[in-house]
Amino acid sequence: DWGFGDDEYLKKQAFFAISVFGAGVGVSADLRAPGNWDSRQDNGLEQENNFPQLTSCLDYLWDLAESTGLADELMVVVGSDFSRTPHYNADNGKGHWPIGSYIIMEKGARYTNRLVDGTNELQNALAVDPKTLKPSTFGTKILTSHVHDALRDYLALGNASTTGVFPVNNTEKFNFFV
C-alpha cells in the first residue's frame, strides 16, 4: 500500500510513472483511468463520478512532477479511443461516437490556452484550415492520425524507426504546437 485509497488507482499509476521518469529508467507511460467510461447507461452519473477522479489525478501528477523537478520535461496527453454520442439513449446512456478530442498539456508551452474547434453544436466534424487551425470550408476534418502525426513532429520522432511500423498516411499536416 502506497498510502492511496482504493478509489485512487489513477494516482498510483501517476506516482509510479513519475518515479520511473525520475529514476531515468523510462520516458513514457500510458495511464488508464478506471471507472465506467463506457457509459451506455446512466452517462451523466458515470461521468459525474469519473471526472473528479481524473482532474484530481492530473493535479496530483503535475504537483508531483513539479516537486521532483520533472515538470519542465513532462507532456501529458489526455484522450480516448472514441467519444460519446451527442444525445442520450433510452437508458440515459450514450453510444460510441467517432468524433473525439484531446487535451495536451505542457508546462510553459507556447500553444497553451487554445482550442482548435473542429465540431459544430451537434458534435459533427467540421473542416479546419491546417495552416490557421480555424474552421474553413476548404479545410480538412481533423483525425486522430493528424494529432499523432503532429505530436511525432513536435517531439522530433517523425524519423524514428517506429514510423515505418506505424505509418501515418495523412496528406495534410497540422501544426497544433505553434
mmCIF file of C-alpha atoms in Angstrom:
data_model
loop_
_atom_site.group_PDB
_atom_site.id
_atom_site.type_symbol
_atom_site.label_atom_id
_atom_site.label_comp_id
_atom_site.label_asym_id
_atom_site.label_seq_id
_atom_site.Cartn_x
_atom_site.Cartn_y
_atom_site.Cartn_z
ATOM 1 C CA ASP A 1 0.000 0.000 0.000
ATOM 2 C CA TRP A 2 1.474 3.352 -1.057
ATOM 3 C CA GLY A 3 -0.963 5.374 1.010
ATOM 4 C CA PHE A 4 -3.571 5.684 -1.727
ATOM 5 C CA GLY A 5 -7.225 4.789 -1.274
ATOM 6 C CA ASP A 6 -8.984 2.209 -3.411
ATOM 7 C CA ASP A 7 -10.504 4.997 -5.491
ATOM 8 C CA GLU A 8 -7.062 6.460 -6.298
ATOM 9 C CA TYR A 9 -5.917 3.852 -8.826
ATOM 10 C CA LEU A 10 -5.036 6.553 -11.346
ATOM 11 C CA LYS A 11 -2.886 8.414 -8.807
ATOM 12 C CA LYS A 12 -0.975 5.190 -8.110
ATOM 13 C CA GLN A 13 -0.157 4.984 -11.812
ATOM 14 C CA ALA A 14 0.910 8.645 -11.856
ATOM 15 C CA PHE A 15 3.162 8.113 -8.838
ATOM 16 C CA PHE A 16 4.770 5.087 -10.494
ATOM 17 C CA ALA A 17 5.257 6.950 -13.809
ATOM 18 C CA ILE A 18 6.927 9.965 -12.183
ATOM 19 C CA SER A 19 9.089 7.618 -10.071
ATOM 20 C CA VAL A 20 10.225 5.779 -13.203
ATOM 21 C CA PHE A 21 10.962 9.053 -15.020
ATOM 22 C CA GLY A 22 12.865 10.390 -12.013
ATOM 23 C CA ALA A 23 14.963 7.228 -11.820
ATOM 24 C CA GLY A 24 15.852 7.607 -15.500
ATOM 25 C CA VAL A 25 14.552 4.173 -16.474
ATOM 26 C CA GLY A 26 11.574 5.266 -18.577
ATOM 27 C CA VAL A 27 10.459 8.116 -20.800
ATOM 28 C CA SER A 28 6.754 7.466 -21.347
ATOM 29 C CA ALA A 29 3.768 5.993 -19.575
ATOM 30 C CA ASP A 30 0.232 5.104 -20.526
ATOM 31 C CA LEU A 31 -2.116 5.638 -17.603
ATOM 32 C CA ARG A 32 -5.566 4.099 -17.744
ATOM 33 C CA ALA A 33 -8.415 5.797 -15.969
ATOM 34 C CA PRO A 34 -10.551 3.343 -14.005
ATOM 35 C CA GLY A 35 -14.289 3.548 -13.794
ATOM 36 C CA ASN A 36 -17.074 3.067 -16.231
ATOM 37 C CA TRP A 37 -16.199 5.486 -19.000
ATOM 38 C CA ASP A 38 -18.003 3.162 -21.427
ATOM 39 C CA SER A 39 -21.314 4.626 -20.293
ATOM 40 C CA ARG A 40 -24.022 3.095 -22.437
ATOM 41 C CA GLN A 41 -26.320 3.593 -19.436
ATOM 42 C CA ASP A 42 -26.529 6.459 -16.966
ATOM 43 C CA ASN A 43 -23.902 8.520 -18.803
ATOM 44 C CA GLY A 44 -24.372 11.654 -16.724
ATOM 45 C CA LEU A 45 -23.953 9.847 -13.407
ATOM 46 C CA GLU A 46 -20.981 7.788 -14.632
ATOM 47 C CA GLN A 47 -19.132 10.822 -16.000
ATOM 48 C CA GLU A 48 -20.001 12.877 -12.913
ATOM 49 C CA ASN A 49 -18.265 10.197 -10.831
ATOM 50 C CA ASN A 50 -15.271 9.829 -13.164
ATOM 51 C CA PHE A 51 -14.279 13.415 -13.948
ATOM 52 C CA PRO A 52 -13.355 14.467 -10.388
ATOM 53 C CA GLN A 53 -11.011 11.472 -10.139
ATOM 54 C CA LEU A 54 -9.425 12.342 -13.482
ATOM 55 C CA THR A 55 -8.946 16.031 -12.691
ATOM 56 C CA SER A 56 -7.668 15.238 -9.191
ATOM 57 C CA CYS A 57 -5.107 12.872 -10.710
ATOM 58 C CA LEU A 58 -3.993 15.490 -13.242
ATOM 59 C CA ASP A 59 -3.465 17.978 -10.397
ATOM 60 C CA TYR A 60 -1.566 15.320 -8.439
ATOM 61 C CA LEU A 61 0.562 14.396 -11.460
ATOM 62 C CA TRP A 62 1.599 18.000 -12.111
ATOM 63 C CA ASP A 63 2.229 18.684 -8.404
ATOM 64 C CA LEU A 64 4.385 15.557 -8.149
ATOM 65 C CA ALA A 65 6.256 16.405 -11.354
ATOM 66 C CA GLU A 66 6.897 19.911 -10.017
ATOM 67 C CA SER A 67 8.121 18.641 -6.635
ATOM 68 C CA THR A 68 10.512 16.180 -8.296
ATOM 69 C CA GLY A 69 11.867 18.689 -10.810
ATOM 70 C CA LEU A 70 10.346 16.918 -13.809
ATOM 71 C CA ALA A 71 7.528 19.328 -14.700
ATOM 72 C CA ASP A 72 9.611 21.116 -17.337
ATOM 73 C CA GLU A 73 10.152 17.800 -19.150
ATOM 74 C CA LEU A 74 6.602 16.464 -18.948
ATOM 75 C CA MET A 75 3.972 16.357 -21.666
ATOM 76 C CA VAL A 76 0.541 14.988 -20.766
ATOM 77 C CA VAL A 77 -1.869 13.867 -23.471
ATOM 78 C CA VAL A 78 -5.430 13.098 -22.364
ATOM 79 C CA GLY A 79 -7.558 11.305 -24.900
ATOM 80 C CA SER A 80 -9.696 8.310 -25.653
ATOM 81 C CA ASP A 81 -10.157 5.778 -28.398
ATOM 82 C CA PHE A 82 -13.616 7.250 -29.101
ATOM 83 C CA SER A 83 -16.086 9.688 -27.651
ATOM 84 C CA ARG A 84 -19.790 9.611 -26.826
ATOM 85 C CA THR A 85 -22.818 10.452 -28.964
ATOM 86 C CA PRO A 86 -24.189 13.971 -28.507
ATOM 87 C CA HIS A 87 -27.622 12.676 -27.435
ATOM 88 C CA TYR A 88 -28.804 10.324 -24.714
ATOM 89 C CA ASN A 89 -30.349 6.935 -25.485
ATOM 90 C CA ALA A 90 -33.395 5.371 -23.761
ATOM 91 C CA ASP A 91 -31.178 4.213 -20.850
ATOM 92 C CA ASN A 92 -29.752 7.716 -20.263
ATOM 93 C CA GLY A 93 -26.530 6.442 -21.775
ATOM 94 C CA LYS A 94 -24.531 7.330 -24.852
ATOM 95 C CA GLY A 95 -23.102 5.141 -27.597
ATOM 96 C CA HIS A 96 -19.748 5.300 -29.352
ATOM 97 C CA TRP A 97 -19.073 8.377 -31.491
ATOM 98 C CA PRO A 98 -16.106 8.769 -33.852
ATOM 99 C CA ILE A 99 -15.550 12.486 -33.225
ATOM 100 C CA GLY A 100 -13.242 12.859 -30.234
ATOM 101 C CA SER A 101 -10.952 15.332 -28.575
ATOM 102 C CA TYR A 102 -7.573 15.606 -26.899
ATOM 103 C CA ILE A 103 -6.173 17.704 -24.112
ATOM 104 C CA ILE A 104 -2.426 18.244 -24.454
ATOM 105 C CA MET A 105 -0.566 19.858 -21.566
ATOM 106 C CA GLU A 106 2.995 21.007 -21.187
ATOM 107 C CA LYS A 107 4.408 23.468 -18.653
ATOM 108 C CA GLY A 108 5.078 26.892 -20.151
ATOM 109 C CA ALA A 109 4.279 25.798 -23.702
ATOM 110 C CA ARG A 110 3.594 28.485 -26.276
ATOM 111 C CA TYR A 111 0.485 26.688 -27.559
ATOM 112 C CA THR A 112 -1.419 26.652 -24.249
ATOM 113 C CA ASN A 113 -4.868 28.073 -23.508
ATOM 114 C CA ARG A 114 -6.058 27.447 -27.032
ATOM 115 C CA LEU A 115 -8.927 25.494 -28.521
ATOM 116 C CA VAL A 116 -8.795 24.082 -32.029
ATOM 117 C CA ASP A 117 -12.502 23.755 -32.652
ATOM 118 C CA GLY A 118 -13.437 21.185 -35.238
ATOM 119 C CA THR A 119 -17.073 20.377 -34.390
ATOM 120 C CA ASN A 120 -20.448 22.020 -34.636
ATOM 121 C CA GLU A 121 -23.141 22.162 -31.941
ATOM 122 C CA LEU A 122 -24.275 18.635 -32.891
ATOM 123 C CA GLN A 123 -20.724 17.272 -32.427
ATOM 124 C CA ASN A 124 -20.212 16.659 -36.135
ATOM 125 C CA ALA A 125 -16.725 17.175 -37.559
ATOM 126 C CA LEU A 126 -16.011 20.462 -39.348
ATOM 127 C CA ALA A 127 -13.240 21.192 -41.782
ATOM 128 C CA VAL A 128 -10.299 23.112 -40.308
ATOM 129 C CA ASP A 129 -7.622 25.019 -42.205
ATOM 130 C CA PRO A 130 -4.342 23.188 -41.395
ATOM 131 C CA LYS A 131 -2.389 26.500 -41.511
ATOM 132 C CA THR A 132 -4.635 28.746 -39.378
ATOM 133 C CA LEU A 133 -6.326 25.997 -37.299
ATOM 134 C CA LYS A 134 -9.640 27.807 -37.816
ATOM 135 C CA PRO A 135 -12.852 26.288 -39.226
ATOM 136 C CA SER A 136 -12.842 26.604 -43.001
ATOM 137 C CA THR A 137 -14.972 25.457 -45.929
ATOM 138 C CA PHE A 138 -11.816 24.343 -47.782
ATOM 139 C CA GLY A 139 -10.052 22.707 -44.835
ATOM 140 C CA THR A 140 -9.688 19.163 -43.566
ATOM 141 C CA LYS A 141 -11.525 17.262 -40.861
ATOM 142 C CA ILE A 142 -9.042 16.561 -38.063
ATOM 143 C CA LEU A 143 -8.433 12.871 -37.489
ATOM 144 C CA THR A 144 -6.689 11.113 -34.626
ATOM 145 C CA SER A 145 -3.867 10.404 -37.068
ATOM 146 C CA HIS A 146 -3.392 14.159 -37.624
ATOM 147 C CA VAL A 147 -2.936 14.676 -33.874
ATOM 148 C CA HIS A 148 -0.461 11.804 -33.578
ATOM 149 C CA ASP A 149 1.428 12.922 -36.677
ATOM 150 C CA ALA A 150 1.736 16.442 -35.236
ATOM 151 C CA LEU A 151 2.908 15.003 -31.902
ATOM 152 C CA ARG A 152 5.564 12.958 -33.708
ATOM 153 C CA ASP A 153 6.844 16.054 -35.467
ATOM 154 C CA TYR A 154 6.732 18.215 -32.331
ATOM 155 C CA LEU A 155 8.622 15.605 -30.313
ATOM 156 C CA ALA A 156 11.143 15.064 -33.149
ATOM 157 C CA LEU A 157 10.004 11.477 -33.633
ATOM 158 C CA GLY A 158 8.999 11.869 -37.275
ATOM 159 C CA ASN A 159 12.023 9.929 -38.480
ATOM 160 C CA ALA A 160 12.066 7.334 -35.721
ATOM 161 C CA SER A 161 12.302 3.675 -36.680
ATOM 162 C CA THR A 162 8.751 3.117 -35.445
ATOM 163 C CA THR A 163 7.262 5.394 -38.101
ATOM 164 C CA GLY A 164 7.736 2.631 -40.662
ATOM 165 C CA VAL A 165 5.964 0.133 -38.429
ATOM 166 C CA PHE A 166 3.190 2.593 -37.548
ATOM 167 C CA PRO A 167 2.869 4.795 -40.636
ATOM 168 C CA VAL A 168 0.605 7.819 -40.797
ATOM 169 C CA ASN A 169 -0.714 8.415 -44.288
ATOM 170 C CA ASN A 170 -2.163 11.915 -43.986
ATOM 171 C CA THR A 171 -1.887 14.211 -46.971
ATOM 172 C CA GLU A 172 -2.319 17.307 -44.780
ATOM 173 C CA LYS A 173 -0.157 18.285 -41.824
ATOM 174 C CA PHE A 174 -1.418 20.219 -38.834
ATOM 175 C CA ASN A 175 0.956 22.077 -36.532
ATOM 176 C CA PHE A 176 -1.016 22.339 -33.316
ATOM 177 C CA PHE A 177 2.108 23.370 -31.403
ATOM 178 C CA VAL A 178 2.795 26.860 -32.778
#
